[in-house]
Short mmCIF file of C-alpha atoms in Angstrom, two decimals:
data_model
loop_
_atom_site.label_atom_id
_atom_site.label_comp_id
_atom_site.label_asym_id
_atom_site.label_seq_id
_atom_site.Cartn_x
_atom_site.Cartn_y
_atom_site.Cartn_z
CA MET A 1 -29.91 -18.08 -28.36
CA ASP A 2 -32.33 -16.18 -30.57
CA LYS A 3 -33.72 -14.58 -27.23
CA VAL A 4 -30.32 -13.70 -26.27
CA LEU A 5 -29.43 -12.06 -29.75
CA ARG A 6 -32.83 -9.85 -29.91
CA MET A 7 -32.29 -8.76 -26.45
CA SER A 8 -28.66 -7.55 -26.72
CA SER A 9 -30.08 -5.21 -30.00
CA GLU A 10 -32.44 -3.79 -28.00
CA LYS A 11 -30.21 -0.47 -27.10
CA GLY A 12 -26.88 0.82 -27.86
CA VAL A 13 -25.65 -0.90 -24.78
CA VAL A 14 -27.08 -4.05 -23.00
CA ILE A 15 -25.82 -5.56 -20.18
CA PHE A 16 -26.79 -8.62 -19.20
CA SER A 17 -26.77 -9.20 -15.09
CA LYS A 18 -28.30 -11.02 -11.89
CA SER A 19 -29.66 -9.13 -9.25
CA SER A 20 -27.32 -10.60 -6.84
CA CYS A 21 -24.07 -9.86 -9.13
CA CYS A 22 -22.28 -6.71 -7.43
CA LEU A 23 -19.79 -6.27 -10.06
CA SER A 24 -22.23 -6.14 -12.73
CA TYR A 25 -23.55 -3.42 -10.76
CA ALA A 26 -20.24 -1.77 -11.08
CA VAL A 27 -20.15 -1.92 -14.63
CA GLN A 28 -23.44 -0.56 -14.77
CA VAL A 29 -22.25 2.55 -12.54
CA LEU A 30 -19.62 2.91 -14.87
CA PHE A 31 -21.45 3.47 -18.11
CA GLN A 32 -23.75 5.92 -16.27
CA ASP A 33 -20.65 7.62 -15.16
CA LEU A 34 -19.74 8.11 -19.21
CA GLY A 35 -22.96 9.37 -19.97
CA VAL A 36 -24.58 5.91 -21.11
CA SER A 37 -28.03 4.89 -19.74
CA PRO A 38 -27.67 1.16 -20.61
CA LYS A 39 -30.30 -1.77 -20.90
CA ILE A 40 -29.96 -4.18 -17.81
CA HIS A 41 -31.34 -7.66 -18.15
CA GLU A 42 -31.38 -9.59 -15.03
CA ILE A 43 -31.62 -12.57 -16.31
CA ASP A 44 -32.21 -14.24 -12.99
CA LYS A 45 -35.78 -12.87 -13.02
CA ASP A 46 -36.28 -14.07 -16.51
CA PRO A 47 -37.99 -17.45 -16.67
CA GLU A 48 -35.54 -18.84 -19.20
CA CYS A 49 -32.28 -17.90 -16.87
CA ARG A 50 -30.54 -21.17 -17.36
CA GLU A 51 -30.94 -21.05 -21.45
CA ILE A 52 -29.85 -17.32 -21.52
CA GLU A 53 -26.70 -18.14 -19.35
CA LYS A 54 -25.88 -21.22 -21.93
CA ALA A 55 -26.30 -18.93 -24.99
CA LEU A 56 -23.85 -16.27 -23.14
CA MET A 57 -21.20 -18.88 -22.62
CA ARG A 58 -21.61 -19.90 -25.87
CA LEU A 59 -21.07 -16.60 -27.81
CA GLY A 60 -17.72 -16.67 -25.58
CA CYS A 61 -18.43 -15.56 -21.95
CA SER A 62 -16.07 -17.04 -19.37
CA LYS A 63 -18.94 -16.13 -16.97
CA PRO A 64 -22.19 -15.67 -17.87
CA VAL A 65 -22.68 -12.31 -16.27
CA PRO A 66 -21.94 -9.52 -16.54
CA ALA A 67 -22.06 -9.82 -20.13
CA VAL A 68 -21.83 -6.28 -22.37
CA PHE A 69 -22.90 -5.83 -25.70
CA ILE A 70 -22.30 -2.60 -27.52
CA GLY A 71 -24.44 -2.12 -30.91
CA GLY A 72 -25.39 -5.58 -30.71
CA LYS A 73 -22.02 -7.07 -30.64
CA LEU A 74 -20.54 -9.01 -27.47
CA VAL A 75 -17.76 -6.34 -26.13
CA GLY A 76 -17.08 -8.74 -23.26
CA SER A 77 -17.33 -8.96 -18.83
CA THR A 78 -15.78 -6.66 -16.48
CA ASN A 79 -12.10 -7.54 -17.72
CA GLU A 80 -12.63 -6.23 -21.32
CA ILE A 81 -14.78 -3.39 -20.11
CA MET A 82 -11.81 -2.28 -17.58
CA SER A 83 -9.20 -2.73 -19.65
CA MET A 84 -10.87 -0.57 -22.76
CA HIS A 85 -11.70 2.07 -20.67
CA LEU A 86 -8.19 2.61 -19.49
CA SER A 87 -6.64 2.28 -22.73
CA SER A 88 -9.36 5.05 -23.84
CA SER A 89 -11.02 2.76 -26.34
CA LEU A 90 -14.45 2.53 -24.61
CA VAL A 91 -15.60 6.05 -24.73
CA PRO A 92 -14.85 6.35 -28.78
CA LEU A 93 -17.27 3.09 -28.63
CA VAL A 94 -20.38 4.21 -26.75
CA LYS A 95 -19.78 7.79 -28.31
CA PRO A 96 -23.09 6.97 -31.01
CA TYR A 97 -25.04 6.04 -27.67
CA LEU A 98 -24.65 9.07 -25.35
CA CYS A 99 -27.71 10.06 -24.12
CA MET B 1 28.51 -14.46 39.84
CA ASN B 2 29.84 -11.54 41.49
CA SER B 3 28.40 -9.18 39.24
CA THR B 4 24.66 -9.75 40.60
CA SER B 5 25.54 -8.15 43.95
CA THR B 6 25.51 -4.72 41.89
CA HIS B 7 22.06 -5.75 40.51
CA PHE B 8 20.72 -6.44 43.60
CA VAL B 9 17.05 -5.89 44.26
CA PRO B 10 16.35 -5.06 48.07
CA PRO B 11 14.24 -8.09 49.32
CA SER B 12 11.46 -5.19 50.25
CA ARG B 13 11.21 -5.10 46.78
CA VAL B 14 10.90 -8.45 45.55
CA GLY B 15 7.60 -9.09 45.20
CA ILE B 16 4.55 -10.76 43.27
CA TYR B 17 3.88 -7.65 41.38
CA GLU B 18 7.22 -6.81 39.48
CA PRO B 19 8.14 -10.25 37.55
CA LEU B 20 9.25 -8.58 34.43
CA HIS B 21 11.46 -6.21 36.21
CA GLN B 22 13.06 -8.96 38.35
CA PHE B 23 13.35 -10.50 35.00
CA GLY B 24 15.19 -7.71 33.37
CA MET B 25 17.22 -7.81 36.16
CA TRP B 26 18.50 -11.30 36.38
CA GLY B 27 18.85 -11.46 32.39
CA GLU B 28 22.55 -10.66 33.01
CA THR B 29 22.75 -13.61 35.14
CA PHE B 30 21.00 -15.98 32.83
CA LYS B 31 23.45 -14.97 30.16
CA SER B 32 26.39 -15.44 32.49
CA ASN B 33 25.50 -18.63 33.37
CA ILE B 34 24.65 -19.90 29.85
CA GLY B 35 28.03 -18.80 28.64
CA ASN B 36 29.54 -20.86 31.23
CA GLY B 37 28.04 -23.86 29.49
CA GLY B 38 24.78 -23.97 31.73
CA SER B 39 21.71 -24.27 29.72
CA VAL B 40 17.77 -23.14 29.84
CA ASN B 41 17.16 -26.54 30.58
CA THR B 42 19.23 -27.10 34.07
CA PRO B 43 17.57 -25.05 36.28
CA ASN B 44 19.45 -26.12 39.29
CA HIS B 45 22.80 -24.88 37.61
CA ILE B 46 21.48 -21.35 37.09
CA LEU B 47 19.21 -20.99 39.92
CA ILE B 48 21.09 -22.64 42.91
CA PRO B 49 24.28 -20.11 43.19
CA ASN B 50 22.27 -16.74 43.08
CA ILE B 51 19.60 -18.23 46.00
CA GLN B 52 22.01 -18.87 48.30
CA LYS B 53 23.52 -14.99 47.84
CA LEU B 54 20.09 -13.97 47.84
CA ASP B 55 19.40 -15.87 51.23
CA ASN B 56 22.45 -14.69 52.40
CA ASN B 57 22.42 -10.90 51.36
CA ASN B 58 18.68 -11.20 52.70
CA LEU B 59 19.47 -12.44 56.07
CA SER B 60 22.44 -9.99 56.70
CA GLU B 61 20.34 -6.93 55.20
CA ASP B 62 17.23 -7.82 57.28
CA THR B 63 19.01 -8.13 60.43
CA SER B 64 21.23 -4.77 59.58
CA HIS B 65 17.38 -3.01 59.19
CA GLY B 66 17.28 -0.51 62.18
CA THR B 67 18.98 -3.14 64.25
CA PRO B 68 22.08 -2.26 66.28
CA HIS B 69 25.86 -3.83 65.09
CA MET B 70 26.86 -6.82 66.53
CA PHE B 71 29.21 -5.65 68.98
CA ASP B 72 26.54 -3.35 70.33
CA GLN B 73 24.08 -6.17 70.44
CA GLU B 74 26.34 -8.38 72.23
CA ALA B 75 27.12 -5.77 74.90
CA SER B 76 23.56 -4.71 75.66
CA THR B 77 21.85 -8.07 75.58
CA SER B 78 23.79 -9.52 78.23
CA ARG B 79 22.13 -8.01 80.85
CA HIS B 80 18.37 -7.95 78.61
CA PRO B 81 17.89 -11.51 77.72
CA ASP B 82 14.12 -10.02 76.53
CA LYS B 83 16.15 -8.55 73.95
CA ILE B 84 17.82 -11.50 72.96
CA GLN B 85 14.76 -13.37 72.70
CA ARG B 86 13.07 -10.66 70.42
CA ARG B 87 15.99 -9.97 68.38
CA LEU B 88 16.08 -14.18 67.68
CA ALA B 89 12.07 -13.92 67.13
CA GLN B 90 12.73 -11.23 64.48
CA ASN B 91 15.57 -12.66 62.80
CA ARG B 92 13.29 -16.01 62.67
CA GLU B 93 10.76 -14.03 61.31
CA ALA B 94 12.63 -12.18 58.97
CA ALA B 95 14.56 -15.42 57.38
CA ARG B 96 11.30 -17.23 57.11
CA LYS B 97 9.62 -14.18 55.17
CA SER B 98 12.80 -13.92 53.07
CA ARG B 99 12.57 -18.00 52.38
CA LEU B 100 8.74 -17.67 51.38
CA ARG B 101 9.74 -14.35 48.65
CA LYS B 102 12.51 -16.08 47.51
CA LYS B 103 10.04 -19.48 46.68
CA ALA B 104 7.47 -17.18 45.04
CA TYR B 105 10.50 -15.58 42.89
CA VAL B 106 11.30 -18.82 41.55
CA GLN B 107 8.36 -20.23 40.93
CA GLN B 108 7.88 -17.11 38.56
CA LEU B 109 11.17 -17.90 37.04
CA GLU B 110 10.57 -21.37 36.22
CA THR B 111 7.01 -20.27 34.55
CA SER B 112 8.73 -17.82 33.01
CA ARG B 113 11.30 -19.88 31.54
CA LEU B 114 8.83 -22.93 30.51
CA LYS B 115 6.91 -20.09 28.86
CA LEU B 116 9.72 -18.78 27.07
CA ILE B 117 10.88 -22.57 25.48
CA GLN B 118 7.13 -22.97 24.62
CA LEU B 119 7.40 -19.47 22.54
CA GLU B 120 10.59 -20.70 20.98
CA GLN B 121 9.12 -23.89 19.77
CA GLU B 122 5.73 -22.15 18.50
CA LEU B 123 8.16 -20.01 16.47
CA ASP B 124 10.31 -22.53 14.92
CA ARG B 125 7.53 -24.79 13.95
CA ALA B 126 5.64 -21.81 12.11
CA ARG B 127 9.05 -20.48 10.46
CA GLN B 128 9.44 -24.36 9.08
CA GLN B 129 5.87 -24.14 7.61
CA GLY B 130 6.42 -21.11 6.09
CA PHE B 131 5.10 -18.63 8.07
CA TYR B 132 7.18 -15.72 7.24
CA VAL B 133 7.86 -13.78 10.60
CA GLY B 134 8.39 -10.20 10.87
CA ASN B 135 7.00 -9.06 7.21
CA GLY B 136 4.75 -6.24 8.75
CA ILE B 137 3.19 -8.13 11.84
CA ASP B 138 3.89 -6.80 14.82
CA THR B 139 5.79 -9.67 16.99
CA SER B 140 3.59 -8.90 19.97
CA SER B 141 0.41 -9.99 18.12
CA LEU B 142 1.38 -13.12 16.74
CA GLY B 143 -1.25 -14.95 15.25
CA LEU B 144 0.18 -18.01 14.80
CA SER B 145 -3.01 -20.29 15.09
CA GLU B 146 -4.87 -18.09 12.17
CA THR B 147 -1.85 -19.13 9.44
CA MET B 148 -2.34 -22.82 9.15
CA ASN B 149 -3.97 -22.01 6.04
CA PRO B 150 -1.48 -23.83 3.45
CA GLY B 151 -2.10 -21.41 0.80
CA ILE B 152 -1.77 -18.47 2.86
CA ALA B 153 1.67 -19.57 4.51
CA ALA B 154 2.67 -20.45 0.75
CA PHE B 155 1.63 -16.78 -0.17
CA GLU B 156 3.53 -15.01 2.79
CA MET B 157 6.97 -16.86 1.94
CA LYS B 158 6.26 -16.03 -1.40
CA TYR B 159 5.62 -12.49 -0.71
CA GLY B 160 8.93 -12.18 1.39
CA HIS B 161 10.99 -13.55 -1.53
CA TRP B 162 9.03 -10.79 -3.89
CA ILE B 163 10.15 -8.06 -1.21
CA GLU B 164 13.69 -9.15 -1.38
CA GLU B 165 13.80 -9.09 -5.17
CA GLN B 166 11.69 -5.51 -5.34
CA ASN B 167 14.53 -4.40 -2.92
CA ARG B 168 17.25 -5.69 -5.28
CA GLN B 169 15.22 -4.23 -8.67
CA ILE B 170 14.68 -1.27 -6.85
CA CYS B 171 18.70 -0.65 -6.12
CA GLU B 172 19.64 -1.87 -9.88
CA LEU B 173 17.08 0.96 -10.90
CA ARG B 174 18.95 3.58 -9.06
CA THR B 175 22.47 2.52 -10.07
CA VAL B 176 21.74 2.42 -14.02
CA LEU B 177 19.85 5.67 -13.82
CA HIS B 178 22.71 7.25 -12.40
CA GLY B 179 25.35 6.05 -14.92
CA HIS B 180 24.90 5.59 -18.36
CA VAL B 181 23.24 2.79 -19.76
CA THR B 182 21.41 1.97 -23.46
CA ASP B 183 18.06 2.44 -23.90
CA VAL B 184 18.14 -1.77 -24.85
CA GLU B 185 19.48 -2.42 -21.13
CA LEU B 186 17.15 0.00 -19.69
CA ARG B 187 13.99 -1.64 -21.72
CA SER B 188 14.51 -5.38 -20.21
CA LEU B 189 15.00 -3.81 -16.77
CA VAL B 190 11.52 -1.78 -17.20
CA GLU B 191 10.31 -4.92 -18.27
CA ASN B 192 11.32 -7.27 -15.80
CA THR B 193 10.47 -4.69 -12.85
CA MET B 194 7.01 -4.61 -14.97
CA LYS B 195 6.89 -8.61 -15.02
CA HIS B 196 7.61 -8.24 -10.93
CA TYR B 197 4.56 -6.48 -10.36
CA PHE B 198 2.49 -8.88 -12.60
CA GLU B 199 3.74 -11.61 -10.42
CA LEU B 200 2.39 -10.24 -7.34
CA PHE B 201 -1.10 -9.88 -8.79
CA ARG B 202 -0.99 -13.49 -9.48
CA MET B 203 0.30 -14.40 -6.12
CA LYS B 204 -2.19 -12.52 -4.80
CA SER B 205 -5.12 -13.98 -6.91
CA ALA B 206 -4.26 -17.41 -5.66
CA ALA B 207 -4.06 -16.31 -2.08
CA ALA B 208 -7.49 -14.57 -2.52
CA LYS B 209 -9.06 -18.05 -3.16
CA ALA B 210 -7.18 -19.66 -0.03
CA ASP B 211 -8.71 -16.81 1.81
CA VAL B 212 -10.07 -13.53 0.39
CA PHE B 213 -10.32 -11.87 3.89
CA PHE B 214 -6.46 -12.30 4.47
CA VAL B 215 -6.05 -10.71 1.22
CA MET B 216 -8.75 -7.79 1.65
CA SER B 217 -6.68 -6.93 5.31
CA GLY B 218 -3.57 -6.46 4.27
CA MET B 219 -2.08 -8.35 6.98
CA TRP B 220 0.69 -9.10 4.89
CA ARG B 221 1.66 -5.87 4.27
CA THR B 222 3.16 -3.25 6.80
CA SER B 223 1.06 -0.97 8.68
CA ALA B 224 1.59 2.25 7.11
CA GLU B 225 0.75 0.54 3.53
CA ARG B 226 -2.09 -0.70 5.21
CA PHE B 227 -3.39 2.56 5.96
CA PHE B 228 -3.57 3.22 1.97
CA LEU B 229 -5.14 -0.35 1.45
CA TRP B 230 -7.90 -0.04 -1.47
CA ILE B 231 -9.45 -3.50 -2.17
CA GLY B 232 -6.35 -5.06 -1.27
CA GLY B 233 -3.69 -3.11 -2.66
CA PHE B 234 -2.62 0.25 -3.90
CA ARG B 235 -4.99 2.53 -5.08
CA PRO B 236 -4.40 2.56 -9.05
CA SER B 237 -5.15 6.61 -9.01
CA ASP B 238 -2.74 6.85 -6.03
CA LEU B 239 -0.06 5.08 -8.31
CA LEU B 240 -0.44 7.94 -10.85
CA LYS B 241 0.10 10.90 -8.22
CA VAL B 242 3.57 9.00 -7.05
CA LEU B 243 4.76 8.65 -10.47
CA LEU B 244 3.57 11.96 -12.44
CA PRO B 245 5.94 14.41 -10.66
CA HIS B 246 9.02 12.82 -11.59
CA PHE B 247 8.80 13.18 -15.29
CA ASP B 248 10.07 16.70 -15.95
CA VAL B 249 9.64 16.55 -19.71
CA MET B 250 6.39 15.48 -21.45
CA THR B 251 5.41 15.85 -24.86
CA ASP B 252 1.73 17.19 -25.51
CA GLN B 253 0.48 13.97 -26.47
CA GLN B 254 1.95 12.24 -23.53
CA VAL B 255 -0.08 15.14 -21.12
CA LEU B 256 -3.21 14.46 -22.80
CA ASP B 257 -2.58 10.87 -22.70
CA VAL B 258 -1.71 10.84 -18.79
CA CYS B 259 -4.86 13.27 -18.30
CA ASN B 260 -7.44 10.49 -20.12
CA LEU B 261 -5.56 8.07 -18.00
CA ARG B 262 -6.22 9.96 -14.95
CA GLN B 263 -9.86 10.15 -15.68
CA SER B 264 -10.54 7.05 -16.61
CA CYS B 265 -8.94 5.30 -13.79
CA GLN B 266 -10.62 7.29 -11.19
CA GLN B 267 -14.11 6.43 -13.09
CA ALA B 268 -13.15 2.84 -12.85
CA GLU B 269 -12.00 3.02 -9.47
CA ASP B 270 -15.37 4.85 -8.37
CA ALA B 271 -17.35 1.96 -10.07
CA LEU B 272 -15.78 -0.60 -8.68
CA TYR B 273 -15.51 1.01 -5.54
CA GLN B 274 -19.69 1.17 -5.66
CA GLY B 275 -19.77 -2.34 -6.67
CA MET B 276 -17.69 -3.37 -3.43
CA GLU B 277 -20.28 -0.74 -1.43
CA LYS B 278 -23.65 -2.57 -2.62
CA LEU B 279 -21.77 -6.05 -1.71
CA GLN B 280 -21.43 -4.97 1.76
CA HIS B 281 -24.91 -3.83 2.08
CA THR B 282 -26.21 -7.04 0.46
CA LEU B 283 -24.24 -8.99 3.12
CA ALA B 284 -25.04 -6.91 5.92
CA GLU B 285 -28.94 -7.29 4.74
CA CYS B 286 -28.73 -11.17 4.67
CA VAL B 287 -27.16 -11.75 7.70
CA ALA B 288 -29.85 -9.65 9.67
CA ARG B 289 -32.71 -10.91 7.88
CA GLY B 290 -34.95 -13.55 9.93
CA GLY B 291 -36.20 -12.97 13.73
CA LEU B 292 -34.83 -12.36 16.85
CA GLY B 293 -33.16 -15.62 18.49
CA GLU B 294 -32.81 -17.99 15.65
CA GLY B 295 -29.82 -19.45 16.19
CA ASN B 296 -30.31 -22.02 13.31
CA TYR B 297 -30.16 -19.67 10.25
CA ILE B 298 -28.47 -22.03 7.86
CA PRO B 299 -30.39 -20.69 4.79
CA GLN B 300 -29.00 -17.31 5.05
CA VAL B 301 -25.57 -18.28 5.74
CA ASN B 302 -25.51 -20.07 2.53
CA SER B 303 -26.44 -17.20 0.71
CA ALA B 304 -24.22 -15.05 2.83
CA MET B 305 -21.25 -17.49 1.37
CA GLU B 306 -22.44 -16.85 -1.78
CA ARG B 307 -21.66 -12.89 -1.39
CA LEU B 308 -18.38 -13.78 -0.10
CA GLU B 309 -17.58 -15.70 -2.74
CA ALA B 310 -18.10 -12.42 -5.27
CA LEU B 311 -15.42 -10.71 -3.06
CA VAL B 312 -12.95 -12.60 -4.57
CA SER B 313 -14.13 -11.67 -7.87
CA PHE B 314 -13.50 -8.27 -6.72
CA VAL B 315 -10.06 -8.46 -5.47
CA ASN B 316 -9.23 -9.58 -8.63
CA GLN B 317 -11.21 -6.89 -10.56
CA ALA B 318 -9.18 -4.47 -8.29
CA ASP B 319 -5.90 -6.08 -9.23
CA HIS B 320 -6.92 -5.91 -12.92
CA LEU B 321 -7.02 -2.16 -12.74
CA ARG B 322 -3.54 -1.97 -11.09
CA HIS B 323 -2.37 -4.15 -13.91
CA GLU B 324 -3.97 -2.12 -16.56
CA THR B 325 -3.00 1.25 -14.89
CA LEU B 326 0.80 0.37 -14.91
CA GLN B 327 0.36 -1.18 -18.45
CA GLN B 328 -0.88 2.00 -19.75
CA MET B 329 1.93 3.93 -18.06
CA HIS B 330 4.21 2.07 -19.69
CA ARG B 331 2.63 2.61 -22.88
CA ILE B 332 2.31 6.06 -23.06
CA LEU B 333 5.94 6.77 -21.37
CA THR B 334 9.12 6.57 -22.73
CA THR B 335 11.66 3.75 -21.61
CA ARG B 336 13.91 6.42 -19.54
CA GLN B 337 10.59 7.98 -17.93
CA ALA B 338 9.17 4.49 -17.37
CA ALA B 339 12.55 3.63 -15.60
CA ARG B 340 12.41 6.71 -13.22
CA GLY B 341 8.38 6.05 -12.89
CA LEU B 342 9.11 2.39 -11.32
CA LEU B 343 12.05 3.60 -9.44
CA ALA B 344 9.69 6.25 -7.70
CA LEU B 345 7.31 3.69 -7.25
CA GLY B 346 9.45 1.12 -5.70
CA GLU B 347 10.90 3.51 -3.21
CA TYR B 348 7.52 4.83 -2.37
CA PHE B 349 6.32 1.20 -1.19
CA GLN B 350 10.06 1.18 0.66
CA ARG B 351 9.63 4.42 2.32
CA LEU B 352 6.00 3.35 3.41
CA ARG B 353 7.69 0.20 4.82
CA ALA B 354 10.51 1.78 6.72
CA LEU B 355 8.27 4.28 8.29
CA SER B 356 6.19 1.30 9.59
CA SER B 357 9.31 -0.11 11.32
CA SER B 358 9.92 3.30 12.78
CA TRP B 359 6.77 3.64 14.29
CA ALA B 360 6.58 0.00 15.58
CA THR B 361 9.73 1.07 17.28
CA ARG B 362 8.98 3.86 18.49
CA HIS B 363 6.13 2.39 20.16
CA ARG B 364 7.99 0.00 21.99
CA GLU B 365 10.80 2.29 23.59
CA PRO B 366 10.23 2.46 27.05
CA THR B 367 8.50 5.41 28.50
#
């Protein structure tokens, strides 16, 4: 859990994903389109993958990946990101972290 | 019965190569016989009277082909016994050929009849199991065996009802917008129409779990709708394109909001689509992996199956985008504008469905 919290604050926008997860890739593409370059953690390449998954679920994610943290706080998964973007609330949130 | 003589086909044209043509010609015969109390299951009742007629006509037709009239025949053959023999032989030959043709034709009819009964039974069975026949599926390519998936059969039936309710709602919107209606009444109508769309997304989610390829293929929609298919449904940005021309007056804030929505919708679509492309790419790699001639590729099948599971989440995500786009439009617009927009959207899909029907019918017209 500490590891997850530490990893999620490494950068303004952090995405936990898996190399095989294409939805995570879609989320990544969206952020890049907005001018943000998020930090991607491919947890399947991490030796502590199972622990990270459990920690993410405990933080409130229904699926471990993709899990998006902005400013160190968990924002949600694909659904939440898409909803926020369409309601114009995503852009203000990532404004401080534009490249 | 006498009507058949007007539809009589010269025996030279009764052949193995024109079964359908023949069937059409005798169609009226079937009908008249069924009307007389006969049924498809009593062949003798239907066929025998006509066969006899066929036989008689054949004989008289044949013998009159290029041969002299009966009187002349008698007069000339009394002096030429060879001619009599030759003529009799010709008659026998003609009669024999006629009988063979008749036999072949009757066999064709029998086979067609059995096939028809079989098809009718299959159709009945499929209808009972909830297969909604005719909802955009070209009847000449009925893949009955493919839809025995109960989840899909249930979806198709529900979708049929969904369309009916959709049409009813569109009518109601049209009527109400032409007349005088309070904002309160209009609001509840708009809410119901929105809920109806959301219901479709829920149905699709369940269907995607049953068979994601079915939902992705759009087989449950009409052909013109399928042309515009984007991850199992309409493209969210297309929705905005259809709606916008119908709003005559918009406030500056609305204009700004719509502009933002269009842009974010487009970005979300692009991102999702790129994710799909990656999925296709990785699946293709997965399937292509391994040496040639390896029939047994079980590990690859497993990882390919995992990728396919991801497809379900993409379909769900696409529907989520549609849901959110509709929701945002509802938020930005006034009740009256939303009603007009929903009417425009509903009519758009109705027109696509009508276009599909016109196209299908035009395609089947005899050339």
